[in-house]
CSV table of C-alpha atoms and ligand atoms in Angstrom, one decimal:
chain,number,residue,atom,x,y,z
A,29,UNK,CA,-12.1,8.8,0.4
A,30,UNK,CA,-9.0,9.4,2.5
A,31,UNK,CA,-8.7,12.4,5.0
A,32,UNK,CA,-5.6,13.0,7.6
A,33,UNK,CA,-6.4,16.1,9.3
A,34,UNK,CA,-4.2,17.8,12.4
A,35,UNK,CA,-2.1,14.8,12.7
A,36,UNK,CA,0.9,15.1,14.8
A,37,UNK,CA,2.2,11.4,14.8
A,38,UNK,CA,4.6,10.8,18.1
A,39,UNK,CA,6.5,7.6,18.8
A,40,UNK,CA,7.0,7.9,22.3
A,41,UNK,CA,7.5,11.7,23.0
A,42,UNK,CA,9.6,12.4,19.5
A,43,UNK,CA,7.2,13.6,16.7
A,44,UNK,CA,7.4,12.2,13.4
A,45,UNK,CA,4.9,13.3,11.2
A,46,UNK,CA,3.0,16.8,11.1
A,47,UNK,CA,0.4,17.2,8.4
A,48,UNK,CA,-2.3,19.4,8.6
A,49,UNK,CA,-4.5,18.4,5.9
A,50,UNK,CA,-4.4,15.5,3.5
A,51,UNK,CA,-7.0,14.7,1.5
A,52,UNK,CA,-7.8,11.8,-1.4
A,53,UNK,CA,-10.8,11.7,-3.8
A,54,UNK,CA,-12.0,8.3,-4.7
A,55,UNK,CA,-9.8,7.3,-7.7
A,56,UNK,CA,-7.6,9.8,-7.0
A,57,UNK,CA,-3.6,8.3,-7.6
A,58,UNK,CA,-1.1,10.3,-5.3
A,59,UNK,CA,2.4,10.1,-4.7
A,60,UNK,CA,3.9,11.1,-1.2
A,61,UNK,CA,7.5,12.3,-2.0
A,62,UNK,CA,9.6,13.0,0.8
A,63,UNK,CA,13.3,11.9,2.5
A,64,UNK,CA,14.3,9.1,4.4
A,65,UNK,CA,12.8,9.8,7.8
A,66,UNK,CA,9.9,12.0,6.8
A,67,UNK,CA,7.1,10.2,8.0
A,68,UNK,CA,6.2,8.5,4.6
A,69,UNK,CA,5.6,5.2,5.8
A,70,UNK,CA,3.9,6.6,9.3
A,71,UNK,CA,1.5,8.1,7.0
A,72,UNK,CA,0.4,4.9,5.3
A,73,UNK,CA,0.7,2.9,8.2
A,74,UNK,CA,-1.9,5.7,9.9
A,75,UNK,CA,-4.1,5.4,6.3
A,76,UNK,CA,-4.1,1.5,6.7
A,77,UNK,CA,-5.1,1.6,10.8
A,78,UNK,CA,-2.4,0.1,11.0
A,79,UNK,CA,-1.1,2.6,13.3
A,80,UNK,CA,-3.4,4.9,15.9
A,81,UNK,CA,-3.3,8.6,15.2
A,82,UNK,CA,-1.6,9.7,19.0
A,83,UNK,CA,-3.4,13.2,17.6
A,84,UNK,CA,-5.4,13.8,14.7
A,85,UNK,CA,-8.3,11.9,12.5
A,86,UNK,CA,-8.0,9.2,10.0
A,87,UNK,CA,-10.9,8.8,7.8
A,88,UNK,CA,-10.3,6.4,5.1
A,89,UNK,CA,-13.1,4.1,2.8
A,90,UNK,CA,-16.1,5.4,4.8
A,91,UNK,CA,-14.8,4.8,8.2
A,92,UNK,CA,-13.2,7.2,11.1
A,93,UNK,CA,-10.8,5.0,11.9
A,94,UNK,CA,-10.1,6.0,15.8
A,95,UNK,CA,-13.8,4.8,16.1
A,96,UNK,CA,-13.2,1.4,15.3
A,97,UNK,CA,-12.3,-1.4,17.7
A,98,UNK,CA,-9.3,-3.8,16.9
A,99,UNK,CA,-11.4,-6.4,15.2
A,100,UNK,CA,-13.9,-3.9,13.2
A,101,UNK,CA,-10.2,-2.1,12.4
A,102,UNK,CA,-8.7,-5.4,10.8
A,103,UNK,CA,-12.2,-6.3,9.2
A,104,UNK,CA,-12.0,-3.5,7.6
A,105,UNK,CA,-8.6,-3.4,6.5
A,106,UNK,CA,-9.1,-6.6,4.7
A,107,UNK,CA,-11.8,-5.7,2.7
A,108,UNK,CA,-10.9,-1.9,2.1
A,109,UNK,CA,-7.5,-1.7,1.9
A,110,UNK,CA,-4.5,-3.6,-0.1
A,111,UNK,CA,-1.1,-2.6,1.0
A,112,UNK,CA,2.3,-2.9,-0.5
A,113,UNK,CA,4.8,-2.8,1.9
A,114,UNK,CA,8.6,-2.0,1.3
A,115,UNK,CA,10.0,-5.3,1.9
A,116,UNK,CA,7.2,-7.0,0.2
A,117,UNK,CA,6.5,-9.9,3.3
A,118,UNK,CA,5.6,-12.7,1.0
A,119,UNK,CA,5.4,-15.6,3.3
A,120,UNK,CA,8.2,-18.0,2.0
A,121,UNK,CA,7.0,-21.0,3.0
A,122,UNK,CA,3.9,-20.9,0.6
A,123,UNK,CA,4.1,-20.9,-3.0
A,124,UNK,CA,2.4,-18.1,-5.0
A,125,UNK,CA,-1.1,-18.7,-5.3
A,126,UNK,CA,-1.3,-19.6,-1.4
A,127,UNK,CA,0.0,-16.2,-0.7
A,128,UNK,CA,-2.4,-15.0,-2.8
A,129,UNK,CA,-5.1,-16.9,-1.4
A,130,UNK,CA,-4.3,-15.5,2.0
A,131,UNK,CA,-5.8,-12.3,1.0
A,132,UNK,CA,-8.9,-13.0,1.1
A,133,UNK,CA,-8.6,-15.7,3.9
A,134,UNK,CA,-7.7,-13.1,6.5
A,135,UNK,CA,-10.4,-10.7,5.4
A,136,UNK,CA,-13.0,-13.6,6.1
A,137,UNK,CA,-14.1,-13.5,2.4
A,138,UNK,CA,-14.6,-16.7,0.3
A,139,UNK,CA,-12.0,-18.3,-1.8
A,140,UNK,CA,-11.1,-16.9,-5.1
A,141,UNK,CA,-9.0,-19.2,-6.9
A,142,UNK,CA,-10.0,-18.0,-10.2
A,143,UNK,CA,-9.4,-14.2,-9.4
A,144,UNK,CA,-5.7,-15.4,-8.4
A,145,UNK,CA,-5.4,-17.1,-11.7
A,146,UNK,CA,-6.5,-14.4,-13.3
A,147,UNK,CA,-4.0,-11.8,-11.9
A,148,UNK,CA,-1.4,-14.4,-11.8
A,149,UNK,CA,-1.9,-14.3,-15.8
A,150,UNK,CA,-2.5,-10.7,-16.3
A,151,UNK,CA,0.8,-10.0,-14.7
A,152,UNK,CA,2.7,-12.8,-16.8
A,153,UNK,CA,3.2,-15.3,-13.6
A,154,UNK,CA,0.6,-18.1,-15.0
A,155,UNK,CA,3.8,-20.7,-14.7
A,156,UNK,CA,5.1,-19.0,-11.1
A,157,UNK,CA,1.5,-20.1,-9.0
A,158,UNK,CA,3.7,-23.2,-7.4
A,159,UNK,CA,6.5,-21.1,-7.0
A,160,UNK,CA,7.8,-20.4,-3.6
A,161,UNK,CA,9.2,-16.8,-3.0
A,162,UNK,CA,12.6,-17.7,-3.1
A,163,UNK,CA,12.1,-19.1,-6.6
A,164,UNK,CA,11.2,-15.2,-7.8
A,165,UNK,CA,13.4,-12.6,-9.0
A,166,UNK,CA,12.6,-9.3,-7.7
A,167,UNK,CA,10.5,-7.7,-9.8
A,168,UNK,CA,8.7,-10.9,-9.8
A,169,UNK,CA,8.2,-10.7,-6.2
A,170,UNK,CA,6.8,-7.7,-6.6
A,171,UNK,CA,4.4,-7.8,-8.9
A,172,UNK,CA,3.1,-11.0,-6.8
A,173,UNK,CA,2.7,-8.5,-3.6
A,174,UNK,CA,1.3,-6.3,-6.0
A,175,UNK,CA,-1.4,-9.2,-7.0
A,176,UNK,CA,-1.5,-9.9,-3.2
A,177,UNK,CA,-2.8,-6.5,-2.9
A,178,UNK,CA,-5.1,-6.3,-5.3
A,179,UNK,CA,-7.1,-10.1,-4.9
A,180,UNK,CA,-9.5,-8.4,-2.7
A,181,UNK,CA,-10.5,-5.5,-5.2
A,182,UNK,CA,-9.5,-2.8,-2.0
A,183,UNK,CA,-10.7,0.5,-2.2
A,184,UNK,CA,-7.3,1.8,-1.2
A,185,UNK,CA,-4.3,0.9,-2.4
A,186,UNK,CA,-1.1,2.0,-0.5
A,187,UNK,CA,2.4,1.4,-1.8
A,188,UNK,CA,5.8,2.0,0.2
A,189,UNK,CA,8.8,2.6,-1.9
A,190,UNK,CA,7.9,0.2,-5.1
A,191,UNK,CA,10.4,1.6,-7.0
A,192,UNK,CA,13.4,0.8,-4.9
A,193,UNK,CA,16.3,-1.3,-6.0
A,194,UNK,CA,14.8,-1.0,-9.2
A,195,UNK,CA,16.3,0.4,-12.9
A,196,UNK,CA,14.3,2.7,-14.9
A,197,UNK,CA,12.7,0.0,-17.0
A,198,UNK,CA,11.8,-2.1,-14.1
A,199,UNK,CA,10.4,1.6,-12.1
A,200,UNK,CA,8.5,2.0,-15.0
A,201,UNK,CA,7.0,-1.3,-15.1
A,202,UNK,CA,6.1,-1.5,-11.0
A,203,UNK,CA,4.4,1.9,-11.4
A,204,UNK,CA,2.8,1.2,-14.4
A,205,UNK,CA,1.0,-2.1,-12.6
A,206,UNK,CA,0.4,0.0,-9.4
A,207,UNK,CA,-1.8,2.7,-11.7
A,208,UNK,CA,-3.1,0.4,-14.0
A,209,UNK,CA,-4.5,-2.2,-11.1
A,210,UNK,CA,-6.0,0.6,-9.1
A,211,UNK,CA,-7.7,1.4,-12.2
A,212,UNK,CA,-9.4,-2.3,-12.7
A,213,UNK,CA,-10.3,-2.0,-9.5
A,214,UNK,CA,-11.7,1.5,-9.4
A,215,UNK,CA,-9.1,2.2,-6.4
A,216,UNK,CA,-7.9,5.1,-4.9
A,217,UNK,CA,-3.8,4.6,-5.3
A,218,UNK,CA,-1.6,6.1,-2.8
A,219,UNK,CA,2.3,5.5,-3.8
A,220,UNK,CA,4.9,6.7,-1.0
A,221,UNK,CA,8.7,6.8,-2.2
A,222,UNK,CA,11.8,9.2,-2.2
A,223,UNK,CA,12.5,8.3,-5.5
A,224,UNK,CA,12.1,11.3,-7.9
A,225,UNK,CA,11.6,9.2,-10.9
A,226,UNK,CA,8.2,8.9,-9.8
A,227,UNK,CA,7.6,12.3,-10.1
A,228,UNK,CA,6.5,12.5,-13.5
A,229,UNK,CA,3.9,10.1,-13.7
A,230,UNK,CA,1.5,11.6,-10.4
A,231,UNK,CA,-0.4,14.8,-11.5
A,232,UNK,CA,-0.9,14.9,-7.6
A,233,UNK,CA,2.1,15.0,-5.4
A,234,UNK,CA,2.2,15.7,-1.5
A,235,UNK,CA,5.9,16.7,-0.5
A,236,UNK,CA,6.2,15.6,3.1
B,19,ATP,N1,8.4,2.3,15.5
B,19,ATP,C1,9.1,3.5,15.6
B,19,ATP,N2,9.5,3.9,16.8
B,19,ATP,C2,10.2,5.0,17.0
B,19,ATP,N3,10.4,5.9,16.0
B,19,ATP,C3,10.0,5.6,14.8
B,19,ATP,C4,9.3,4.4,14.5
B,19,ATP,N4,9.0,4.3,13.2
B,19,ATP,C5,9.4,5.4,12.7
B,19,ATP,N5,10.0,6.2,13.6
B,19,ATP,C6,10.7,7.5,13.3
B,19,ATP,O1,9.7,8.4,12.8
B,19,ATP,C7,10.2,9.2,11.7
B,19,ATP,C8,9.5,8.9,10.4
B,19,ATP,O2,9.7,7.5,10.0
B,19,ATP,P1,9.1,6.8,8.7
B,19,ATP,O3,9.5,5.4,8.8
B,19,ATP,O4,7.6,7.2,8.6
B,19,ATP,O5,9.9,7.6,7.6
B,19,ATP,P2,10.0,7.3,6.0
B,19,ATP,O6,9.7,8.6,5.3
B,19,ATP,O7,9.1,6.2,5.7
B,19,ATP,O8,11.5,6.9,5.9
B,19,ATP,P3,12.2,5.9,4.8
B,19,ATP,O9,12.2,6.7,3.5
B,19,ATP,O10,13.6,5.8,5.4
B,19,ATP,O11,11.4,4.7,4.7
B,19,ATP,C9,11.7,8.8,11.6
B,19,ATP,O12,12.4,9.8,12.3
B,19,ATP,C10,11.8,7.5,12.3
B,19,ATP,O13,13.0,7.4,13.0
B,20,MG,MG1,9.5,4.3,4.9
């Protein structure tokens, strides 16, 4: 469901990510493990089309993704793909359930009020919908870019660093909603961190 093969990913002339093969069964949950500077996020940012392999294919949810056009790219995207990003990007002048309704907004897909209440509730923020962002505590941030990422039921499911800043309880917790969301929504998960306490819980691991 996800194949990177003969990347070599260059910003400018200076190469930052070298991976032969990579490749994701639908369902699959992998963790990326790697230092800082190791091309973790370059890799889901290439997985997302959110970034142009300058060498190399990107096939991801059915699609070659240097064949698609800019519009058919982000069409795609929203449908296919919800994304996690490091510094989660929760829009802080709209409370929670309008970020959530953004999702499926900019994938041209109808309203789902209901499928935002019902994530809102299964993650244990039924009282934070009118919330704004700077009303949350961390981990409740999280689990609402979590939710975010989720609303459209993507087929991928790409997470930078959702661990960091984090205790062990809290770790736990954002890996446990990671795996068990991809499940509910039959996606293909794709965690990228450098912290090793994620180790245990991936039986598939690519060390970058
Ligand atoms: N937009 C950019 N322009 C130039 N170089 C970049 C850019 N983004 C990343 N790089 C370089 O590419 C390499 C890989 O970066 P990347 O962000 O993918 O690493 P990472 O594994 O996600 O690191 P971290 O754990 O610190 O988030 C690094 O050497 C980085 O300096
Ligand atoms: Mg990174």
């Amino acid at each position: 469901m996800l194949s990177l093969s003969a990347i070599r990913q260059r910003y400018r002339s200076r190469l930052a990510l070298s991976l032969e093969q990579f490749e994701v069964g639908a369902g699959e949950h992998w963790l990326v493990l790697g230092a800082s500077g190791s091309g973790k996020t370059t890799l889901l940012n290439l997985a997302a089309g959110l970034l142009r392999a300058t060498e190399g294919t990107v096939r991801a949810a059915g699609e070659d993704l240097g064949c698609l056009g800019e519009a058919a790219l982000d069409r795609w995207r929203g449908r296919q793909v919800g994304i996690v990003p490091q510094k989660l990007h929760l829009v802080a002048s709209l409370n929670v359930a309008q970020n959530l309704a953004l999702a499926p907004w900019l994938a041209g897909l109808p309203p789902a009020a209901a499928r935002a209440a019902e994530l809102l509730a299964a993650l244990g923020l039924a009282d934070k919908a009118g919330a704004r962002p700077a009303q949350l505590s961390h981990g409740q941030a999280q689990r609402v870019a979590v939710a975010r990422a989720v609303m459209n039921r993507p087929a991928l499911l790409l997470a930078d660093e959702p661990t960091s800043n984090l205790d062990d309880a809290a770790c736990a917790a954002a890996l446990d909603l990671l795996q068990s969301q991809a499940r509910d929504c039959g996606a293909t998960l794709v965690v990228a961190t450098h912290d090793r306490r994620a180790r245990e819980r991936f039986e598939k691991v690519l060390q970058l």
